Amino acid sequence: MWACLNSEESPLSIVKTSMHSDDIVAVDRWGNMAVICHSINCLMWGKTAIVVDGVSISDSASFLKKQMAATRPGDQVENPVEIGILAKAGAPVIAWASMGIGLHYQSTQTLLNIIEFGMNMEDAVNAPNLLAPISPADNPMSVTLRVVEGVFDQDILEACGFQFEPVSKEKIRFAQGLWVGVAKDPQTGELTAISPPYTNGWSVAN
């Protein structure tokens, strides 16, 4: 099994190219699904993280101050990772995972598109979506919503009554949530794999 996973012929060989965090979702021929996420949860990779005796120590405390303040001595800081498996009639149908600064927003929107609006996985991920909002340091209650430039009709944005900031596709890397998924149709056995449209994810279904 390990020889197969490490083989250059395996689709999983692409994992070797990763230099940062990884979400991996998988399904086998029998429909069993697995999801894992590995991340140091670092804001400035390679600049503010340090390595002590081979152990990476990230700068997470610089942007998780509220979570750390709410953590009692001896407890772990709340884990923000989002992974899951969607089941239908007791059988797993979609394994998914998300990461990035907008992971909560992307996960919520994608799952709503699939569960509530009946979209297939690819359409759900490619649908117009909100990016992580921003607030000024001196007024955290004032929220500006961010959207990918050109994906929403301007009339719709103005009718919402919120402040919006368009972000170009080239500059959304640190505003978006990254959502990956793999699905197996319980009736046909057809496999579908998707990765985020604006970044360097890989998807393989065979």
mmCIF file of C-alpha atoms in Angstrom:
data_model
loop_
_atom_site.group_PDB
_atom_site.id
_atom_site.type_symbol
_atom_site.label_atom_id
_atom_site.label_comp_id
_atom_site.label_asym_id
_atom_site.label_seq_id
_atom_site.Cartn_x
_atom_site.Cartn_y
_atom_site.Cartn_z
ATOM 1 C CA MET A 1 0.000 0.000 0.000
ATOM 2 C CA TRP A 2 2.744 2.461 0.965
ATOM 3 C CA ALA A 3 4.637 1.641 -2.209
ATOM 4 C CA CYS A 4 1.508 2.490 -4.196
ATOM 5 C CA LEU A 5 0.998 5.794 -2.393
ATOM 6 C CA ASN A 6 4.620 6.788 -2.953
ATOM 7 C CA SER A 7 4.675 5.718 -6.587
ATOM 8 C CA GLU A 8 5.237 8.405 -9.210
ATOM 9 C CA GLU A 9 2.382 6.782 -11.124
ATOM 10 C CA SER A 10 -0.068 7.534 -8.315
ATOM 11 C CA PRO A 11 -2.191 10.706 -8.425
ATOM 12 C CA LEU A 12 -1.079 11.244 -4.822
ATOM 13 C CA SER A 13 2.484 11.882 -6.003
ATOM 14 C CA ILE A 14 1.454 15.509 -6.583
ATOM 15 C CA VAL A 15 1.426 15.983 -2.801
ATOM 16 C CA LYS A 16 5.234 15.973 -2.906
ATOM 17 C CA THR A 17 5.190 19.391 -4.549
ATOM 18 C CA SER A 18 3.478 21.051 -1.577
ATOM 19 C CA MET A 19 5.480 23.646 0.352
ATOM 20 C CA HIS A 20 2.868 24.816 2.849
ATOM 21 C CA SER A 21 -0.486 23.573 4.122
ATOM 22 C CA ASP A 22 -2.527 20.804 2.560
ATOM 23 C CA ASP A 23 -6.130 19.653 2.503
ATOM 24 C CA ILE A 24 -6.472 16.127 1.148
ATOM 25 C CA VAL A 25 -9.773 14.395 0.434
ATOM 26 C CA ALA A 26 -10.019 10.861 -0.888
ATOM 27 C CA VAL A 27 -12.507 8.135 -1.771
ATOM 28 C CA ASP A 28 -11.751 4.491 -2.551
ATOM 29 C CA ARG A 29 -13.432 2.059 -4.952
ATOM 30 C CA TRP A 30 -15.887 0.971 -2.245
ATOM 31 C CA GLY A 31 -17.033 4.499 -1.433
ATOM 32 C CA ASN A 32 -15.127 4.896 1.828
ATOM 33 C CA MET A 33 -14.038 8.511 2.323
ATOM 34 C CA ALA A 34 -11.284 10.202 4.308
ATOM 35 C CA VAL A 35 -10.319 13.828 4.931
ATOM 36 C CA ILE A 36 -7.169 15.290 6.461
ATOM 37 C CA CYS A 37 -5.786 18.795 6.862
ATOM 38 C CA HIS A 38 -2.217 19.692 7.720
ATOM 39 C CA SER A 39 -1.256 23.276 8.435
ATOM 40 C CA ILE A 40 1.081 25.200 10.676
ATOM 41 C CA ASN A 41 -1.556 27.964 10.552
ATOM 42 C CA CYS A 42 1.057 30.594 9.805
ATOM 43 C CA LEU A 43 0.486 34.150 8.627
ATOM 44 C CA MET A 44 3.937 34.913 7.207
ATOM 45 C CA TRP A 45 5.370 31.568 6.137
ATOM 46 C CA GLY A 46 9.142 31.501 6.167
ATOM 47 C CA LYS A 47 9.444 34.986 7.636
ATOM 48 C CA THR A 48 8.110 34.951 11.184
ATOM 49 C CA ALA A 49 7.888 31.222 11.891
ATOM 50 C CA ILE A 50 10.887 29.621 13.587
ATOM 51 C CA VAL A 51 12.192 26.053 13.768
ATOM 52 C CA VAL A 52 13.512 24.554 16.998
ATOM 53 C CA ASP A 53 15.130 21.098 16.768
ATOM 54 C CA GLY A 54 13.131 20.380 13.622
ATOM 55 C CA VAL A 55 9.809 21.476 15.156
ATOM 56 C CA SER A 56 8.078 24.381 13.421
ATOM 57 C CA ILE A 57 6.669 27.100 15.647
ATOM 58 C CA SER A 58 4.364 29.465 13.796
ATOM 59 C CA ASP A 59 3.304 33.052 14.360
ATOM 60 C CA SER A 60 -0.322 32.057 15.006
ATOM 61 C CA ALA A 61 -0.427 34.006 18.274
ATOM 62 C CA SER A 62 -0.077 37.234 16.287
ATOM 63 C CA PHE A 63 -3.536 36.850 14.744
ATOM 64 C CA LEU A 64 -5.324 34.522 17.197
ATOM 65 C CA LYS A 65 -5.215 36.857 20.188
ATOM 66 C CA LYS A 66 -8.937 36.630 20.992
ATOM 67 C CA GLN A 67 -8.909 32.840 20.806
ATOM 68 C CA MET A 68 -5.849 32.651 23.042
ATOM 69 C CA ALA A 69 -7.375 35.032 25.585
ATOM 70 C CA ALA A 70 -10.446 32.790 25.778
ATOM 71 C CA THR A 71 -8.325 29.645 26.331
ATOM 72 C CA ARG A 72 -7.880 28.524 29.920
ATOM 73 C CA PRO A 73 -4.423 27.495 31.187
ATOM 74 C CA GLY A 74 -3.653 23.956 30.116
ATOM 75 C CA ASP A 75 -6.305 23.898 27.381
ATOM 76 C CA GLN A 76 -5.666 23.918 23.651
ATOM 77 C CA VAL A 77 -6.460 26.914 21.485
ATOM 78 C CA GLU A 78 -9.619 26.289 19.470
ATOM 79 C CA ASN A 79 -8.862 24.544 16.183
ATOM 80 C CA PRO A 80 -10.182 26.566 13.211
ATOM 81 C CA VAL A 81 -9.755 23.736 10.683
ATOM 82 C CA GLU A 82 -12.878 22.852 8.705
ATOM 83 C CA ILE A 83 -13.195 19.347 7.282
ATOM 84 C CA GLY A 84 -16.204 17.105 6.858
ATOM 85 C CA ILE A 85 -18.076 14.353 5.073
ATOM 86 C CA LEU A 86 -21.581 14.837 3.686
ATOM 87 C CA ALA A 87 -23.782 11.752 3.884
ATOM 88 C CA LYS A 88 -27.062 10.895 2.200
ATOM 89 C CA ALA A 89 -29.281 8.024 3.374
ATOM 90 C CA GLY A 90 -26.455 6.933 5.662
ATOM 91 C CA ALA A 91 -23.820 6.740 2.917
ATOM 92 C CA PRO A 92 -20.943 9.219 2.427
ATOM 93 C CA VAL A 93 -21.269 11.169 -0.817
ATOM 94 C CA ILE A 94 -18.849 14.113 -0.511
ATOM 95 C CA ALA A 95 -15.614 14.474 1.434
ATOM 96 C CA TRP A 96 -14.534 18.110 1.749
ATOM 97 C CA ALA A 97 -12.012 20.384 3.419
ATOM 98 C CA SER A 98 -11.292 24.105 3.561
ATOM 99 C CA MET A 99 -8.437 26.412 4.506
ATOM 100 C CA GLY A 100 -7.280 29.995 4.038
ATOM 101 C CA ILE A 101 -8.308 33.218 5.737
ATOM 102 C CA GLY A 102 -11.827 32.963 4.312
ATOM 103 C CA LEU A 103 -12.345 29.271 5.039
ATOM 104 C CA HIS A 104 -15.459 29.752 7.197
ATOM 105 C CA TYR A 105 -17.170 31.915 4.577
ATOM 106 C CA GLN A 106 -16.282 29.645 1.667
ATOM 107 C CA SER A 107 -17.313 26.492 3.524
ATOM 108 C CA THR A 108 -20.671 27.944 4.540
ATOM 109 C CA GLN A 109 -21.469 29.221 1.056
ATOM 110 C CA THR A 110 -20.378 26.042 -0.734
ATOM 111 C CA LEU A 111 -22.287 23.737 1.609
ATOM 112 C CA LEU A 112 -25.405 25.910 1.345
ATOM 113 C CA ASN A 113 -25.148 25.793 -2.443
ATOM 114 C CA ILE A 114 -24.965 21.991 -2.361
ATOM 115 C CA ILE A 115 -27.416 21.166 0.435
ATOM 116 C CA GLU A 116 -29.965 23.960 0.190
ATOM 117 C CA PHE A 117 -29.870 24.880 -3.496
ATOM 118 C CA GLY A 118 -29.108 21.465 -4.979
ATOM 119 C CA MET A 119 -26.016 22.511 -6.943
ATOM 120 C CA ASN A 120 -23.476 19.946 -7.993
ATOM 121 C CA MET A 121 -20.084 20.299 -6.369
ATOM 122 C CA GLU A 122 -18.374 22.062 -9.271
ATOM 123 C CA ASP A 123 -21.135 24.657 -9.724
ATOM 124 C CA ALA A 124 -21.224 25.269 -5.972
ATOM 125 C CA VAL A 125 -17.514 26.101 -5.809
ATOM 126 C CA ASN A 126 -17.569 28.245 -8.960
ATOM 127 C CA ALA A 127 -20.640 30.238 -7.895
ATOM 128 C CA PRO A 128 -20.155 33.935 -6.928
ATOM 129 C CA ASN A 129 -19.076 34.112 -3.306
ATOM 130 C CA LEU A 130 -18.125 36.493 -0.530
ATOM 131 C CA LEU A 131 -14.494 36.686 0.556
ATOM 132 C CA ALA A 132 -13.301 37.285 4.116
ATOM 133 C CA PRO A 133 -14.563 40.734 5.251
ATOM 134 C CA ILE A 134 -12.345 43.435 6.719
ATOM 135 C CA SER A 135 -12.812 45.889 9.602
ATOM 136 C CA PRO A 136 -10.735 48.895 10.671
ATOM 137 C CA ALA A 137 -8.715 48.330 13.847
ATOM 138 C CA ASP A 138 -10.384 51.263 15.602
ATOM 139 C CA ASN A 139 -13.929 50.159 14.694
ATOM 140 C CA PRO A 140 -14.251 46.357 14.491
ATOM 141 C CA MET A 141 -18.052 46.615 14.243
ATOM 142 C CA SER A 142 -17.748 48.361 10.878
ATOM 143 C CA VAL A 143 -17.526 45.588 8.303
ATOM 144 C CA THR A 144 -16.639 45.873 4.636
ATOM 145 C CA LEU A 145 -17.571 42.814 2.607
ATOM 146 C CA ARG A 146 -15.167 41.767 -0.133
ATOM 147 C CA VAL A 147 -16.087 40.131 -3.436
ATOM 148 C CA VAL A 148 -14.207 38.941 -6.485
ATOM 149 C CA GLU A 149 -14.234 41.754 -9.017
ATOM 150 C CA GLY A 150 -16.947 41.359 -11.630
ATOM 151 C CA VAL A 151 -18.706 38.239 -10.296
ATOM 152 C CA PHE A 152 -21.718 40.042 -8.798
ATOM 153 C CA ASP A 153 -24.024 42.454 -10.591
ATOM 154 C CA GLN A 154 -23.343 45.960 -9.253
ATOM 155 C CA ASP A 155 -27.056 46.628 -8.756
ATOM 156 C CA ILE A 156 -27.305 43.626 -6.434
ATOM 157 C CA LEU A 157 -24.343 44.798 -4.352
ATOM 158 C CA GLU A 158 -25.727 48.314 -4.004
ATOM 159 C CA ALA A 159 -29.188 47.023 -3.068
ATOM 160 C CA CYS A 160 -27.772 45.027 -0.141
ATOM 161 C CA GLY A 161 -26.962 48.166 1.819
ATOM 162 C CA PHE A 162 -23.502 46.966 2.892
ATOM 163 C CA GLN A 163 -20.079 48.367 2.093
ATOM 164 C CA PHE A 164 -18.382 46.280 -0.577
ATOM 165 C CA GLU A 165 -14.820 46.186 -1.839
ATOM 166 C CA PRO A 166 -14.068 44.464 -5.165
ATOM 167 C CA VAL A 167 -10.847 42.441 -5.260
ATOM 168 C CA SER A 168 -9.170 41.383 -8.498
ATOM 169 C CA LYS A 169 -8.644 37.674 -9.137
ATOM 170 C CA GLU A 170 -4.890 38.252 -9.009
ATOM 171 C CA LYS A 171 -5.072 39.696 -5.474
ATOM 172 C CA ILE A 172 -7.589 37.487 -3.671
ATOM 173 C CA ARG A 173 -5.112 34.905 -2.360
ATOM 174 C CA PHE A 174 -5.264 36.271 1.192
ATOM 175 C CA ALA A 175 -8.987 37.027 1.147
ATOM 176 C CA GLN A 176 -10.482 33.811 -0.159
ATOM 177 C CA GLY A 177 -11.313 30.487 1.395
ATOM 178 C CA LEU A 178 -9.993 27.393 -0.359
ATOM 179 C CA TRP A 179 -12.491 24.503 -0.615
ATOM 180 C CA VAL A 180 -11.696 21.086 -2.050
ATOM 181 C CA GLY A 181 -13.974 18.106 -2.392
ATOM 182 C CA VAL A 182 -14.386 14.657 -3.867
ATOM 183 C CA ALA A 183 -17.764 13.053 -4.544
ATOM 184 C CA LYS A 184 -18.979 9.608 -5.510
ATOM 185 C CA ASP A 185 -22.488 9.201 -6.864
ATOM 186 C CA PRO A 186 -24.063 6.356 -4.826
ATOM 187 C CA GLN A 187 -26.163 5.217 -7.813
ATOM 188 C CA THR A 188 -23.761 5.494 -10.753
ATOM 189 C CA GLY A 189 -20.425 5.361 -8.957
ATOM 190 C CA GLU A 190 -19.255 8.414 -10.926
ATOM 191 C CA LEU A 191 -16.389 10.293 -9.290
ATOM 192 C CA THR A 192 -15.995 14.075 -9.245
ATOM 193 C CA ALA A 193 -13.079 16.003 -7.746
ATOM 194 C CA ILE A 194 -12.777 19.773 -7.510
ATOM 195 C CA SER A 195 -10.264 22.330 -6.283
ATOM 196 C CA PRO A 196 -10.494 26.134 -5.862
ATOM 197 C CA PRO A 197 -10.704 28.063 -9.160
ATOM 198 C CA TYR A 198 -8.296 30.856 -8.158
ATOM 199 C CA THR A 199 -5.341 29.037 -6.660
ATOM 200 C CA ASN A 200 -2.940 26.099 -7.077
ATOM 201 C CA GLY A 201 -5.044 23.154 -5.910
ATOM 202 C CA TRP A 202 -5.103 19.796 -7.695
ATOM 203 C CA SER A 203 -8.060 17.514 -8.281
ATOM 204 C CA VAL A 204 -7.927 13.969 -9.612
ATOM 205 C CA ALA A 205 -10.795 11.509 -10.121
ATOM 206 C CA ASN A 206 -10.086 8.206 -11.859
#
